[in-house]
Coordinates of C-alpha atoms in Angstrom, one line a residue:
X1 CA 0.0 0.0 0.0
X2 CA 1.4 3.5 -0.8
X3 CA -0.1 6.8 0.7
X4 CA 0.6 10.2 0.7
X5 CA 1.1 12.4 4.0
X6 CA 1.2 16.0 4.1
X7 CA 2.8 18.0 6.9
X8 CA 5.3 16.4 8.5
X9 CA 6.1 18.5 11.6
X10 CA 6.7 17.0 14.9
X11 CA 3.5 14.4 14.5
X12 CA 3.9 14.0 10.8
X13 CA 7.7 13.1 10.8
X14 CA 7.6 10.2 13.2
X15 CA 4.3 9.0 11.5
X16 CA 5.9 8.7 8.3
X17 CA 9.0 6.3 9.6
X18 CA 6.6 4.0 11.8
X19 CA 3.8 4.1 8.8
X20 CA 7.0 2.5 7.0
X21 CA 8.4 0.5 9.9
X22 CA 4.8 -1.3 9.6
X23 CA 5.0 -2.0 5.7
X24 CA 3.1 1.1 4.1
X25 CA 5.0 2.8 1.8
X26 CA 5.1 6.4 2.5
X27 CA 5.3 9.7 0.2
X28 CA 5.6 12.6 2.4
X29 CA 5.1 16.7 1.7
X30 CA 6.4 19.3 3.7
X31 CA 7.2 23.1 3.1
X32 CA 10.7 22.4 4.8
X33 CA 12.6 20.5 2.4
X34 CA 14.8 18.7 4.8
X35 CA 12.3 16.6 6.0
X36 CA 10.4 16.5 2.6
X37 CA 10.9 13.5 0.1
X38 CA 8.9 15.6 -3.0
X39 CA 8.5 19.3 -3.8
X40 CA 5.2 19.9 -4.3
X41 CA 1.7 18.5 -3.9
X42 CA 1.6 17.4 -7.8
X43 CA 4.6 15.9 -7.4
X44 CA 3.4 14.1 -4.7
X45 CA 0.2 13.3 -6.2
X46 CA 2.2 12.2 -8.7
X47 CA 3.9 9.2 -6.9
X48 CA 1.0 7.9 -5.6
X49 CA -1.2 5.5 -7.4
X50 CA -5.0 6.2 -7.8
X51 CA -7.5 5.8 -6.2
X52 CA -5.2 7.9 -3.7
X53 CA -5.4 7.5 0.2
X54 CA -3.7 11.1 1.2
X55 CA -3.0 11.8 5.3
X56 CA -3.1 15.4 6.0
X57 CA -1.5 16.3 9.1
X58 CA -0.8 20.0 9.0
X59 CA -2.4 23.1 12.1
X60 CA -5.8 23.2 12.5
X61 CA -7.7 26.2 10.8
X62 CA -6.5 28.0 8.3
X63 CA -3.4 26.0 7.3
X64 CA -6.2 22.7 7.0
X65 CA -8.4 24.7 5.0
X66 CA -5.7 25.6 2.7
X67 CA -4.6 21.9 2.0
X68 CA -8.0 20.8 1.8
X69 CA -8.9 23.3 -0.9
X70 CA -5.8 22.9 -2.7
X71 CA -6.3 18.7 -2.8
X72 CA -10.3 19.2 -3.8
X73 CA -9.1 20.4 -7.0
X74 CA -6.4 18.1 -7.5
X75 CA -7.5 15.3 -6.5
X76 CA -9.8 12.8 -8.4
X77 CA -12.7 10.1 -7.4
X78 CA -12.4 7.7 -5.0
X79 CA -9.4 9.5 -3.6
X80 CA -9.6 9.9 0.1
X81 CA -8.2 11.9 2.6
X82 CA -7.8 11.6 5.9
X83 CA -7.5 14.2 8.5
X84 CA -5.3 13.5 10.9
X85 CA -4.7 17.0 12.7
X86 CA -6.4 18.7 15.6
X87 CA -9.0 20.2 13.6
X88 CA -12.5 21.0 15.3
X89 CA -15.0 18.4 14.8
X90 CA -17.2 21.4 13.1
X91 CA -15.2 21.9 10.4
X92 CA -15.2 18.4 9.5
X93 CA -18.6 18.5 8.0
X94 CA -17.3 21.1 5.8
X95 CA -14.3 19.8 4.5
X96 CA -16.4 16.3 4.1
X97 CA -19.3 17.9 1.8
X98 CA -16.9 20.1 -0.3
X99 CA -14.7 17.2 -1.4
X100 CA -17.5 15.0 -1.6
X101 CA -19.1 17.8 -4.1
X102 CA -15.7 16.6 -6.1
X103 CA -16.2 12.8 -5.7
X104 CA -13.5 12.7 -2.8
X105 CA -13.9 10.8 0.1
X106 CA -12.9 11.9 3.4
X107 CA -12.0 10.4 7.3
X108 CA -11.2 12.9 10.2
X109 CA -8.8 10.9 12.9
X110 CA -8.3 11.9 15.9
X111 CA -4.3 10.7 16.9
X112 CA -2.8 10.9 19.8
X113 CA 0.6 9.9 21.1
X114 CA 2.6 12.9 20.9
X115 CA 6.5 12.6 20.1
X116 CA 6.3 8.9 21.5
X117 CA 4.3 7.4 19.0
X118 CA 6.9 6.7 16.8
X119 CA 8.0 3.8 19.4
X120 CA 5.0 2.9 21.3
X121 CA 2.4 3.7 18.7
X122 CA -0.6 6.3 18.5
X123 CA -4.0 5.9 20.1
X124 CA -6.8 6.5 16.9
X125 CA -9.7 8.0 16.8
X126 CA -11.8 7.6 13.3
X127 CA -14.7 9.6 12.4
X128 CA -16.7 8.3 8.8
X129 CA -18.0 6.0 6.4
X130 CA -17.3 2.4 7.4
X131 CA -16.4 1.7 4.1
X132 CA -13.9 4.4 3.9
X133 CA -12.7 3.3 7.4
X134 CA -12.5 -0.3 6.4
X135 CA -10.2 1.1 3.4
X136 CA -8.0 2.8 5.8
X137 CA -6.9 0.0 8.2
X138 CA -4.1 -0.8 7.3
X139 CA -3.1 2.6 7.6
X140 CA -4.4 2.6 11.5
X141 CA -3.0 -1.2 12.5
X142 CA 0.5 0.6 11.2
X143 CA 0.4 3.5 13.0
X144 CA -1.4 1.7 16.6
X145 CA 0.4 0.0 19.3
X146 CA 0.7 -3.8 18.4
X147 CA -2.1 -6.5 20.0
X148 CA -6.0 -6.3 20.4
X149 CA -7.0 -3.2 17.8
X150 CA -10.0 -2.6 20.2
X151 CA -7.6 -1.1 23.1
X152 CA -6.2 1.4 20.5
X153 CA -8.6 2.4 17.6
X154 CA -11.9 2.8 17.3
X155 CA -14.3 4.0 14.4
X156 CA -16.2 6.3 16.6
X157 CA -19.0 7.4 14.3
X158 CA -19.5 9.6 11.3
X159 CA -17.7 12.4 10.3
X160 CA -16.5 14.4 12.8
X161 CA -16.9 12.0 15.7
X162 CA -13.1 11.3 15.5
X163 CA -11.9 14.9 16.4
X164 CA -15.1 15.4 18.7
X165 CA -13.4 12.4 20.6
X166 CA -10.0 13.5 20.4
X167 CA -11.2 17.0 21.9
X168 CA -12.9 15.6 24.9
X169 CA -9.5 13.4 25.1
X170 CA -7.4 16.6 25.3
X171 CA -9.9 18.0 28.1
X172 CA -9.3 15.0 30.4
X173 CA -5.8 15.1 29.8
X174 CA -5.5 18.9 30.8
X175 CA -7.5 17.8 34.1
X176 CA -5.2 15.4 34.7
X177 CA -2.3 16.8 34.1
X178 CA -3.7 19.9 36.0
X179 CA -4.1 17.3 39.5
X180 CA -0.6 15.8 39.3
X181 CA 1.0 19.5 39.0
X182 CA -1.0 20.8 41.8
X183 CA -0.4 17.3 44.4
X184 CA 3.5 18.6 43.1
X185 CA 3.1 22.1 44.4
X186 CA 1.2 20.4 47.4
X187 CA 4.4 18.7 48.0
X188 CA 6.5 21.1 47.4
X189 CA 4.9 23.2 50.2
X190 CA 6.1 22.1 53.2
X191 CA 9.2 20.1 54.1
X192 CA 6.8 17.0 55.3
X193 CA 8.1 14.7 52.5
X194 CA 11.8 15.0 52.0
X195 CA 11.8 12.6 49.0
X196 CA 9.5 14.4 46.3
X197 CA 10.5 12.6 43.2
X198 CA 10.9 9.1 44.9
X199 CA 7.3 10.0 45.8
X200 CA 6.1 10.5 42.6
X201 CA 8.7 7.5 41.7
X202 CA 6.8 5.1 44.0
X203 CA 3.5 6.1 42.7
X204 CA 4.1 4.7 39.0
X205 CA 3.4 0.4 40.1
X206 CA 0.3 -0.5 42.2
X207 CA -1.1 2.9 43.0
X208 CA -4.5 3.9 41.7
X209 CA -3.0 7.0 40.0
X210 CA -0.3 5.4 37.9
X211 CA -0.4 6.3 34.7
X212 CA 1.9 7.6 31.6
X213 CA 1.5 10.9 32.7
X214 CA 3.3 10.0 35.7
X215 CA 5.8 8.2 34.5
X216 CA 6.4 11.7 32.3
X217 CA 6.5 13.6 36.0
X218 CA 9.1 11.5 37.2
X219 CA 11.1 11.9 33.6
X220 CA 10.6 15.7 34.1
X221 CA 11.7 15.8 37.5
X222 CA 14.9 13.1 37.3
X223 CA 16.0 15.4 34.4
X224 CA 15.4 19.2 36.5
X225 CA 14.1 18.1 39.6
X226 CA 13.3 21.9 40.4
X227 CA 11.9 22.3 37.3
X228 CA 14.2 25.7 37.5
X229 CA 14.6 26.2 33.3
X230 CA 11.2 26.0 33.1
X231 CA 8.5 28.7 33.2
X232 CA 5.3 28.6 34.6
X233 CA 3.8 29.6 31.4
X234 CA 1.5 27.1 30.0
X235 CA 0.0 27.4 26.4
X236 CA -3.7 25.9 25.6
X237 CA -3.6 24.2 22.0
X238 CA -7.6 25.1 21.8
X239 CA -8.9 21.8 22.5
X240 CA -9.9 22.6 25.8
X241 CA -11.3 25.4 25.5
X242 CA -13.8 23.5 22.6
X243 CA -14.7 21.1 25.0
X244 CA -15.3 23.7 27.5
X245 CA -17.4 25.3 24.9
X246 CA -19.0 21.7 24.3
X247 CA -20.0 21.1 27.8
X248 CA -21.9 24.3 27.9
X249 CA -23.7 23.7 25.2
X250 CA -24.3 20.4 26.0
X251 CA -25.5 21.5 29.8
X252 CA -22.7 19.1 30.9
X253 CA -20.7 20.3 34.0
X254 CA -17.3 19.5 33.4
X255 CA -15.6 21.4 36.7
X256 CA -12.4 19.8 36.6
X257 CA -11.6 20.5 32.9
X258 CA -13.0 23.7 33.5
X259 CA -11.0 24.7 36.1
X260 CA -7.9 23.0 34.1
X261 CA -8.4 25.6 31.3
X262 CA -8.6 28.4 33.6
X263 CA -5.1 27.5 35.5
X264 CA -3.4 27.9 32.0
X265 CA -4.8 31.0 31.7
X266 CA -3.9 32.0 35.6
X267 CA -0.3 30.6 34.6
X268 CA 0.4 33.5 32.1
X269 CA -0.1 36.1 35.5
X270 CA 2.3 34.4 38.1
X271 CA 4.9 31.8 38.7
X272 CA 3.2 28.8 39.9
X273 CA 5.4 26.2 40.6
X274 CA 2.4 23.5 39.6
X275 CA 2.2 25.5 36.0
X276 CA 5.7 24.9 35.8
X277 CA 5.2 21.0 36.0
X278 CA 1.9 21.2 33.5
X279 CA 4.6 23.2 31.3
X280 CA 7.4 20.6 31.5
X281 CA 4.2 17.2 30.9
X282 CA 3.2 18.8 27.7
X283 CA 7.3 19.3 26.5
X284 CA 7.4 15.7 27.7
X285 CA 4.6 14.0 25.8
X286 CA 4.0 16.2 22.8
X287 CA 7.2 18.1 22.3
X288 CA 6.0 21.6 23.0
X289 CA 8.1 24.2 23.9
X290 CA 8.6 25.3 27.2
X291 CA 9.5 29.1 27.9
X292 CA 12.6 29.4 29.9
X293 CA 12.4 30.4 33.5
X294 CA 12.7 34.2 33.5

């Protein structure tokens, strides 16, 4: 099988090399032509035989509009693309009726794994036509952790389902995040526990709050255990503040997340040493950048 990905940015790059680690055959696009094996969309277009499965993974908004424009007119039927990026599940229904207006078929996914899905694989969310989804396996057993497909893929519904999923994803994972960094300034409060990180160490086997998450807090904290480059400035990628939105709309309360999204907002005002931890998880599972400690 032989696809075509566009954007290969932090997410797209390591996709590409376990895509082909798991026997796809991979033609990838990027603006930066270091990373890019063609120089253009036609040219990528080119290499890949029809009827074309094409992974966009490129910023949500405009950037996504702008791909999915240029392949509705270059594309032909039975072409499909999938969506792989963090787009908002509302746009999805958009993107889906203006390539279908040009006989192209289209998945949203919702992916996550950050920069660790290279070697551990990526947790999948698909949103569309089963038959398009049944097309596209292969493309999700490469890119999933190996064993029982159930535990890491799941068609979630029509289009738009898979980023409506992967949003209400991120807002648990900004909750969570948010209760580890504050038990860490907890911690850090008084000199009652001596031994923070072989506390959070002893957490990650048998506890009820082991998780990856934590095993990313003890990373963070063997590798600056005072977390003193970091600032406690976190950034919100937008997710949570849709599923926010969501919840209000919906009439669900959702007080944790809520309150998660509000700390990172809080975090851009002072020098919280538990925004300094939320800072240094998100470096640690998805690469972002931290802002050095002023």
């Amino acid at each position: 099988m032989h696809i075509g990905m566009i954007g290969l940015g932090k997410m797209g790059f390591n996709m590409r090399e376990r895509l082909r680690r798991g026997g796809i055959e991979v033609s990838g696009f990027d603006r930066d032509v270091r990373v890019s094996d063609v120089q253009s969309v036609d040219e990528l277009l080119a290499h890949v035989p029809a009827p074309r499965l094409i992974w966009v993974m490129v910023p949500a908004g405009g950037i996504t509009d702008g791909v999915i424009k240029e392949l509705g007119a270059k594309l032909g039927t039975d072409d499909l693309v999938i969506d792989g990026g963090n787009s908002r599940f509302t746009e999805d229904k958009k993107h889906s009726e203006f390539l279908a207006s040009q006989g192209i078929r289209f998945v949203d996914c919702g992916v996550s794994g950050g920069i660790w899905g290279l070697e551990n694989g990526y947790g999948l969310m698909a949103g569309g036509d089963a038959a398009d989804i049944a097309r596209c396996l292969p493309v999700f057993d490469a890119l999933r952790p190996p064993g029982d497909r159930a535990d890491s893929f799941v068609h979630v519904g029509g289009v738009g389902a898979g980023h409506y999923a992967k949003m209400v994803h991120n807002g648990i994972e900004y909750g969570l995040m948010q209760s580890y960094a504050e038990g860490y300034e907890l911690l850090a409060a008084k000199d009652v526990v001596t031994d923070m990180q072989g506390t959070f160490r002893a957490w990650r086997k048998g506890t009820v709050v082991r998780s990856w998450l934590l095993d990313l807090v003890v990373k963070a904290l063997d590798e600056d255990p005072e977390l003193a480059s970091v600032a406690a400035y976190v950034e919100d990628s937008g997710e949570g503040r849709w599923t926010v939105e969501e919840a209000v709309a919906s009439s669900v309360p959702a007080p944790a997340i809520t309150a998660a999204l509000f700390a990172r907002f809080a975090s851009r005002e002072d020098n919280s040493p538990s925004m300094k931890l939320v800072s240094a998880l998100r470096n640690q599972f998805g690469g972002h950048a931290t802002r050095p400690a002023p």
